[in-house]
Short mmCIF file of C-alpha atoms in Angstrom, two decimals:
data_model
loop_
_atom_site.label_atom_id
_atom_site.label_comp_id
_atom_site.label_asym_id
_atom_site.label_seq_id
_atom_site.Cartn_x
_atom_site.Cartn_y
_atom_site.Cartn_z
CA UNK A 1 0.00 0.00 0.00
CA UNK A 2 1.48 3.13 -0.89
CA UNK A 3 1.52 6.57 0.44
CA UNK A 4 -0.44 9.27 -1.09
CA UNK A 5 0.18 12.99 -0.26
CA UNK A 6 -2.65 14.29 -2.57
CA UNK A 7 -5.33 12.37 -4.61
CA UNK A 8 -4.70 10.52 -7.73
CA UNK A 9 -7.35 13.26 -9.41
CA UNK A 10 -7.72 17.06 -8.19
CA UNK A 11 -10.13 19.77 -9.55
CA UNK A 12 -9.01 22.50 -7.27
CA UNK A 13 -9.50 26.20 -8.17
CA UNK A 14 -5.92 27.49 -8.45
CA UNK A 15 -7.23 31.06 -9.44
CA UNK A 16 -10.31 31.24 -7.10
CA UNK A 17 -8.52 33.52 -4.36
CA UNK A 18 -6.04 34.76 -7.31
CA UNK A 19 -6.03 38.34 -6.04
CA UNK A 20 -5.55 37.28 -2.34
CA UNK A 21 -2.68 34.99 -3.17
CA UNK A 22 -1.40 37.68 -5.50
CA UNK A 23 -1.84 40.16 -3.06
CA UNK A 24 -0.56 38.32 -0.43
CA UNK A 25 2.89 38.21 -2.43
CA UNK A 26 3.76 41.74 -3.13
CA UNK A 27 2.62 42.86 -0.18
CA UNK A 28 4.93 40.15 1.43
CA UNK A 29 8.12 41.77 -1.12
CA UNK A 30 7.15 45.23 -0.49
CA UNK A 31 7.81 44.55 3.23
CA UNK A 32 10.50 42.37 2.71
CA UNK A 33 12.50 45.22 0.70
CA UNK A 34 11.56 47.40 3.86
CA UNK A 35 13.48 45.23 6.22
CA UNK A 36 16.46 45.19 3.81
CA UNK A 37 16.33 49.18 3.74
CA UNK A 38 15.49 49.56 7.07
CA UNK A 39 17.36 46.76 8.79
CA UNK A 40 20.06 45.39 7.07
CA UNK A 41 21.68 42.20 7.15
CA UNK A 42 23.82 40.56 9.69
CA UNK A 43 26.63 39.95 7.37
CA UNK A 44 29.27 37.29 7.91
CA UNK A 45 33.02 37.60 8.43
CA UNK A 46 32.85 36.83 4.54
CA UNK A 47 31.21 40.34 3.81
CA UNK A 48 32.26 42.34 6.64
CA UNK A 49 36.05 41.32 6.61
CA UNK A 50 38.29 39.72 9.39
CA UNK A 51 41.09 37.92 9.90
CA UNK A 52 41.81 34.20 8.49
CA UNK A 53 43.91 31.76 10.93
CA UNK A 54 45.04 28.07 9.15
CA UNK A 55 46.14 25.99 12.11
CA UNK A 56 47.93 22.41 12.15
CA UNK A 57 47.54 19.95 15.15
CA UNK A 58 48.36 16.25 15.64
CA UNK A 59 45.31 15.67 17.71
CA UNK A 60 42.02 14.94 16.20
CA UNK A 61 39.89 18.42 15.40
CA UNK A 62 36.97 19.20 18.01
CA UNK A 63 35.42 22.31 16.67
CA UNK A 64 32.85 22.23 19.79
CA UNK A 65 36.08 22.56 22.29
CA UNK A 66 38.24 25.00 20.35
CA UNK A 67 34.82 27.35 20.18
CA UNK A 68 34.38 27.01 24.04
CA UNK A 69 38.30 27.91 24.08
CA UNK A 70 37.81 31.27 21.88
CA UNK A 71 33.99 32.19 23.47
CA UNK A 72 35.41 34.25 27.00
CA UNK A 73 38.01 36.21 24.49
CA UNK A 74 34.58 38.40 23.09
CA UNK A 75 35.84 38.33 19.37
CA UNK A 76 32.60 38.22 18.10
CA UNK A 77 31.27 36.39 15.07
CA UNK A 78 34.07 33.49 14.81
CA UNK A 79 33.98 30.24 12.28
CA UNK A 80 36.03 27.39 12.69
CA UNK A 81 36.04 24.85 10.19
CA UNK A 82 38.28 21.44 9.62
CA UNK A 83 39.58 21.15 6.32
CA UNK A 84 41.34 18.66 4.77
CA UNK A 85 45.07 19.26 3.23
CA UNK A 86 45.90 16.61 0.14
CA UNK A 87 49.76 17.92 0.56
CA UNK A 88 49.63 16.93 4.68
CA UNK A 89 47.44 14.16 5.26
CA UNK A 90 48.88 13.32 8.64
CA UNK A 91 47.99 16.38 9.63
CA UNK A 92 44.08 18.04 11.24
CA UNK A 93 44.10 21.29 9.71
CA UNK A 94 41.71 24.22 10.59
CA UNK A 95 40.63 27.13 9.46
CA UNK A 96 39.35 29.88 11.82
CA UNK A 97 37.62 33.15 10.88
CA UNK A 98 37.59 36.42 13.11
CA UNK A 99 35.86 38.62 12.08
CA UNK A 100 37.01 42.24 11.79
CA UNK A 101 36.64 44.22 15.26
CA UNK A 102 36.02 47.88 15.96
CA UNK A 103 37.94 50.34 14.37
CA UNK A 104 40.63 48.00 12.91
CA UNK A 105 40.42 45.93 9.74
CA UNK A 106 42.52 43.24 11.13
CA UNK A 107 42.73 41.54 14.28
CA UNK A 108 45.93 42.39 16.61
CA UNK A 109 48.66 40.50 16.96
CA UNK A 110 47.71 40.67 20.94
CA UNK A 111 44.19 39.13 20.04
CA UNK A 112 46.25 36.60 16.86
CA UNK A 113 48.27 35.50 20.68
CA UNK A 114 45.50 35.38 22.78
CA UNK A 115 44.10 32.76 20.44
CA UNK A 116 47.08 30.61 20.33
CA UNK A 117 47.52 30.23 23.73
CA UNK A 118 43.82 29.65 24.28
CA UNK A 119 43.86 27.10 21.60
CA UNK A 120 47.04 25.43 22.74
CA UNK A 121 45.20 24.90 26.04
CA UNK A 122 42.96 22.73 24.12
CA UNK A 123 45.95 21.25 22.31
CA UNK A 124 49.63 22.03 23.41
CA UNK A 125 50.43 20.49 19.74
CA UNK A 126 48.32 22.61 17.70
CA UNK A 127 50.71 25.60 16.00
CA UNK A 128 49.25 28.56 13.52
CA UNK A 129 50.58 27.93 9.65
CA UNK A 130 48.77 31.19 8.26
CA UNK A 131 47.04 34.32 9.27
CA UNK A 132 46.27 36.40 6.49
CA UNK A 133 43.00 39.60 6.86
CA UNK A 134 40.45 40.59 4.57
CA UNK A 135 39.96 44.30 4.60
CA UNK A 136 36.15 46.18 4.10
CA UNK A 137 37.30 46.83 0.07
CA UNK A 138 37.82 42.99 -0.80
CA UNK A 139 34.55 42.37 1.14
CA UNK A 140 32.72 45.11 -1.02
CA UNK A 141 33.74 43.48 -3.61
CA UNK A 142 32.33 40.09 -2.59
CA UNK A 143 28.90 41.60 -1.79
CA UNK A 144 28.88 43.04 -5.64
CA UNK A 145 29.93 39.84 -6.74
CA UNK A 146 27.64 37.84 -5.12
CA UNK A 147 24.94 40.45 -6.44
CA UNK A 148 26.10 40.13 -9.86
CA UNK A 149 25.88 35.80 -9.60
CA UNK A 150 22.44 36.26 -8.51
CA UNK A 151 21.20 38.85 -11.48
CA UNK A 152 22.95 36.64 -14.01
CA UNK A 153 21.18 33.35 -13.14
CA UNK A 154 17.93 35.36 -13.10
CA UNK A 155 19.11 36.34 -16.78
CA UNK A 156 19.98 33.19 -17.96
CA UNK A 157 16.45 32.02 -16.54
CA UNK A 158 15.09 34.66 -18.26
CA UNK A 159 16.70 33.80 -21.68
CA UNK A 160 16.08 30.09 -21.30
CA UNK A 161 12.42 30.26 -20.45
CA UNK A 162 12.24 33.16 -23.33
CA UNK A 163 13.58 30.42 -26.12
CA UNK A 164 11.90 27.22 -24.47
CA UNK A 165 8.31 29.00 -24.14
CA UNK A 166 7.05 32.19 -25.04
CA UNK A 167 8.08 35.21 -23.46
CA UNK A 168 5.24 35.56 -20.88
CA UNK A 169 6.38 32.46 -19.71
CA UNK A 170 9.60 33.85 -18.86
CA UNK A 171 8.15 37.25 -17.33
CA UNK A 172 6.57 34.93 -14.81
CA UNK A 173 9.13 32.20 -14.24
CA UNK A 174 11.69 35.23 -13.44
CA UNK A 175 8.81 37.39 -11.35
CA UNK A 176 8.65 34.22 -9.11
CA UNK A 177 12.39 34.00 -8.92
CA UNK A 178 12.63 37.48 -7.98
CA UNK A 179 9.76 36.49 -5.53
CA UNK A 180 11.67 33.65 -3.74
CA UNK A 181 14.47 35.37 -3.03
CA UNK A 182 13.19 39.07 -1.91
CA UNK A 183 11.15 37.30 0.57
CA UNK A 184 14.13 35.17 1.62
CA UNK A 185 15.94 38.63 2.12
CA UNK A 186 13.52 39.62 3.94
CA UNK A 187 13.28 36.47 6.53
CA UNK A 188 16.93 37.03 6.74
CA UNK A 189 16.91 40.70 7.82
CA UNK A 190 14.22 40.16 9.90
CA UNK A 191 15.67 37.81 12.00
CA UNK A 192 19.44 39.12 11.53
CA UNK A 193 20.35 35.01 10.72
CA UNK A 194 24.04 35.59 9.77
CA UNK A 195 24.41 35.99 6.21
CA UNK A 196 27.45 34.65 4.02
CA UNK A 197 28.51 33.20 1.28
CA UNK A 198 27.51 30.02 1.90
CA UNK A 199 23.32 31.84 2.02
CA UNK A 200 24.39 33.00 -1.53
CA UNK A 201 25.07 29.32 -2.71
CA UNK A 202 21.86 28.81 -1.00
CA UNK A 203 19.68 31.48 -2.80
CA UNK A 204 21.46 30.30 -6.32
CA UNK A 205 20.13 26.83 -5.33
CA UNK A 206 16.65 28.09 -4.36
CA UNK A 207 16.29 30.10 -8.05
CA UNK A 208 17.31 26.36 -9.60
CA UNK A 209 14.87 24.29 -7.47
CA UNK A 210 12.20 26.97 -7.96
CA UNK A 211 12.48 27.15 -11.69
CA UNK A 212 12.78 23.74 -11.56
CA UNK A 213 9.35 23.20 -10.33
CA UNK A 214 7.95 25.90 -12.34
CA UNK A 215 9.08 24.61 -15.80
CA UNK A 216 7.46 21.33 -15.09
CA UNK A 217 3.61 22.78 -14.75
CA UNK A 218 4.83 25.49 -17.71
CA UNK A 219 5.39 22.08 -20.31
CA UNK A 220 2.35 20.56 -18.59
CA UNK A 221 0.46 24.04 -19.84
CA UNK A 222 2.21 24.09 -22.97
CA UNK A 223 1.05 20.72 -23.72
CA UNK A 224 -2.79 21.16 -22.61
CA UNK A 225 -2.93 24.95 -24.80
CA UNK A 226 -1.99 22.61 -27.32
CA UNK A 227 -4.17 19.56 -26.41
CA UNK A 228 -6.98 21.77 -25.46
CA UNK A 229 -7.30 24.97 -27.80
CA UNK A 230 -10.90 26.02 -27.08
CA UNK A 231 -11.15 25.30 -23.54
CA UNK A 232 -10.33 29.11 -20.99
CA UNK A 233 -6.86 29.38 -20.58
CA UNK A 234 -7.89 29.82 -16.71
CA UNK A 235 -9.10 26.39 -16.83
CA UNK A 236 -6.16 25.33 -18.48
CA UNK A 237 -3.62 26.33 -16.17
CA UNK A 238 -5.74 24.70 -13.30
CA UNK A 239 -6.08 21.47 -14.95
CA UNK A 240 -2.33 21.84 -15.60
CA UNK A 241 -1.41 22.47 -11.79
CA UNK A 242 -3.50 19.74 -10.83
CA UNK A 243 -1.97 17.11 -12.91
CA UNK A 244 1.08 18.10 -11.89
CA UNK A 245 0.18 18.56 -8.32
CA UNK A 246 1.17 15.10 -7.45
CA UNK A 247 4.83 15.73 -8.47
CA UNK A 248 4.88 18.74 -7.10
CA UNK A 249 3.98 17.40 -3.14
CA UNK A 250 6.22 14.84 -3.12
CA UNK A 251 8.88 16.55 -4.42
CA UNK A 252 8.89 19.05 -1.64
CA UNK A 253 7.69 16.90 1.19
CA UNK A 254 10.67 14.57 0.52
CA UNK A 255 13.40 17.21 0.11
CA UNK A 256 11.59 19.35 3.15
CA UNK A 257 12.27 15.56 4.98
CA UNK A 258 16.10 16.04 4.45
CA UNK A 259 16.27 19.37 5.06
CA UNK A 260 14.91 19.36 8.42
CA UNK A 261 16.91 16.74 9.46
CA UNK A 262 20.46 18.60 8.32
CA UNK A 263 18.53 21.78 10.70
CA UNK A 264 18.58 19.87 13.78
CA UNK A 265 21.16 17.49 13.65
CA UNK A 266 23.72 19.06 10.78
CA UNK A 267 25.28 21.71 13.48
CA UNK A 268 25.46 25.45 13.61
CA UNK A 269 28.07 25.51 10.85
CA UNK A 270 25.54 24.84 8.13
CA UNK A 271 22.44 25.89 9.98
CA UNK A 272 22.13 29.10 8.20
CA UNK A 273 22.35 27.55 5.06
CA UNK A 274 19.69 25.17 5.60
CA UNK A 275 17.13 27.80 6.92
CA UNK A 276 17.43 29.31 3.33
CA UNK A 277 16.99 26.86 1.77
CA UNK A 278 13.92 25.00 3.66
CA UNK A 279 12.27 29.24 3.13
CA UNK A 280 12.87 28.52 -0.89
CA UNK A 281 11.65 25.22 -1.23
CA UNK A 282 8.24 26.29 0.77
CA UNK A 283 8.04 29.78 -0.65
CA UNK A 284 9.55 28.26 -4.33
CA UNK A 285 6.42 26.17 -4.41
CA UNK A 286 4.07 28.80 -3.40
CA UNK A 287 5.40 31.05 -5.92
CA UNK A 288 5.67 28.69 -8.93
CA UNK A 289 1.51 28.18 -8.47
CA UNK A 290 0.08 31.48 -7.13
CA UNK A 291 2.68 33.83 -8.60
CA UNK A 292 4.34 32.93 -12.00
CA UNK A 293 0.90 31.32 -13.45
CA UNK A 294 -0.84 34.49 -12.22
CA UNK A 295 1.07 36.45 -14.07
CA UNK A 296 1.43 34.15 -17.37
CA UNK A 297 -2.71 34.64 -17.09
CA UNK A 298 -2.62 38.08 -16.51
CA UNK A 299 -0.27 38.26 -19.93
CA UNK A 300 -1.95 35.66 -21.66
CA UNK A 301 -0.23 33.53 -23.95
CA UNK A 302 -1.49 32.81 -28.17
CA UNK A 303 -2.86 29.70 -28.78
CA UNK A 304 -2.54 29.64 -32.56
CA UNK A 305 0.97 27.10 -32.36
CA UNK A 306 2.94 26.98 -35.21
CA UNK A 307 3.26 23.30 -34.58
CA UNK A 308 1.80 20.09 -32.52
CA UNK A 309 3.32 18.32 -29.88
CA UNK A 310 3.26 14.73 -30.91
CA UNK A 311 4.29 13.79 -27.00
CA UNK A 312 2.01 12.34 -24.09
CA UNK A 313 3.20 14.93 -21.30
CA UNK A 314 5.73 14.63 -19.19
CA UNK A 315 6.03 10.98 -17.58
CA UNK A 316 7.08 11.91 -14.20
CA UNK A 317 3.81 14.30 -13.36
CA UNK A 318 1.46 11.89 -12.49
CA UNK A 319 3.79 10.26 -9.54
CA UNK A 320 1.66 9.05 -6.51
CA UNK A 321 2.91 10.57 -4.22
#
């Protein structure tokens, strides 16, 4: 007997609260460009700067115990991570981030001490390799650049749905993009969750998983405009969601499933990073229903096709789920 997370057949009304759903979203980006104005984010060492410590040690790494060992020093925002080094294999190397403090772009050589000996407490064989700062102008430029990564995917998107569809296709598929990760922004400000680069991996990922899900009901659409040329194109976008629906569930339910279990057992290292992206996949599914098919049926899309589809829809939408 196998699980079902919806029906085998739906005939829900997509478009019946259209304008609250719709609503509902901008006024949910609107605030959540507030919050960036007004707010801010709590940017990591990555974007604010700080100094970068590579240590060696014979002893096998405990992140949990060197943290403890830095915590009474007040450094503020500090990330330790074990990394591996192909050229010294015999050797537990970390790497510990400080990040910039008050007045100074690079931590002291009183404070670079204060570590050591506070680390070498933990373990007497541990010895620094490295320590190397990153000043506010190479930060800058890593905000900008992780700007730009995020704008160009959206482009590409843009293009890609633009060639594979029709361009009102890719007006919405980029709107709910936009959509996902404004309103991420927004969480993120909001709560002042630290934000890094490793969040900007995480909002590239969201804009794939959310396009992702939104091409599949966009072919589904394609197909019925095709299949069904005199029925409302309202009616065919809902009989579209709905036979994709299935797909759609199980899809997120399973990768929400992983997700929550990398929140609460994966560690603060790569909690922050998980957050984002359990608020894409939820919102990324919201958005690729209520927001980008609003807007394709807002545009409307020509139903005079140069051509027929001779193929049976896509295999993997009617999935129980």
């Amino acid at each position: 007997m196998r699980l079902k997370l919806v029906p085998d057949e739906t005939t829900w009304d997509f478009f019946r609260h259209a304008r609250l759903t719709f609503g509902a979203s901008v006024v949910a980006v609107i605030v959540s460009v507030f919050l960036f104005l007004s707010m801010g984010l709590n940017f990591g060492i990555d974007f604010r700067g700080g100094t970068t410590i590579r240590t060696d040690a014979e002893q096998a790494v405990d992140v949990g115990a060197y943290r403890d060992a830095i915590a009474p020093l007040g450094l503020g925002d500090v990330s330790i991570t074990q990394v591996f080094d192909p050229a010294r294999p015999d050797l537990n190397v970390t790497q510990i981030r400080i990040e910039a403090q008050e007045g100074v772009e690079s931590v002291s050589e009183t404070t670079v001490a204060a570590v050591r000996d506070a680390l070498q407490a933990v373990d007497p064989s541990l010895t620094f390799q490295e320590v190397s700062s990153v000043g506010p102008k190479v930060s800058g430029e890593l905000i900008k650049a992780a700007v730009y990564a995020v704008l160009a995917a959206m482009g590409a998107v843009l293009v890609y749905i633009w060639l594979r569809f029709e361009w009102q296709f890719s007006v919405g598929a980029v709107a709910a993009l936009v959509h996902d990760v404004l309103i991420t922004i927004g969480v993120f400000s909001l709560l002042q969750i630290k934000f890094d680069l490793a969040i900007i991996a995480a909002l590239l990922t969201i804009v794939g998983y959310s396009l992702n899900d939104t091409v599949v009901v966009f072919d589904r659409l394609r197909e019925n405009l095709r299949k069904y040329k005199k029925m409302e194109l309202r009616e065919v976008m809902n009989l579209s969601v709905n036979e994709t629906l299935s797909r759609t569930v199980m899809t997120s339910f399973t990768t929400l499933l992983a997700l929550l279990a990398l929140y609460f057992l994966g560690g603060d290292v790569i909690r922050g990073f998980v957050f984002a992206m359990i608020m894409g996949v939820v919102i990324g599914t919201y958005s690729s229903v209520f927001v980008a098919k609003n807007i394709v049926l807002f545009l409307g899309v020509k139903r005079d096709w140069s051509k027929t589809d001779a193929s049976k829809g896509n295999q993997y939408a009617n999935i129980d789920a």
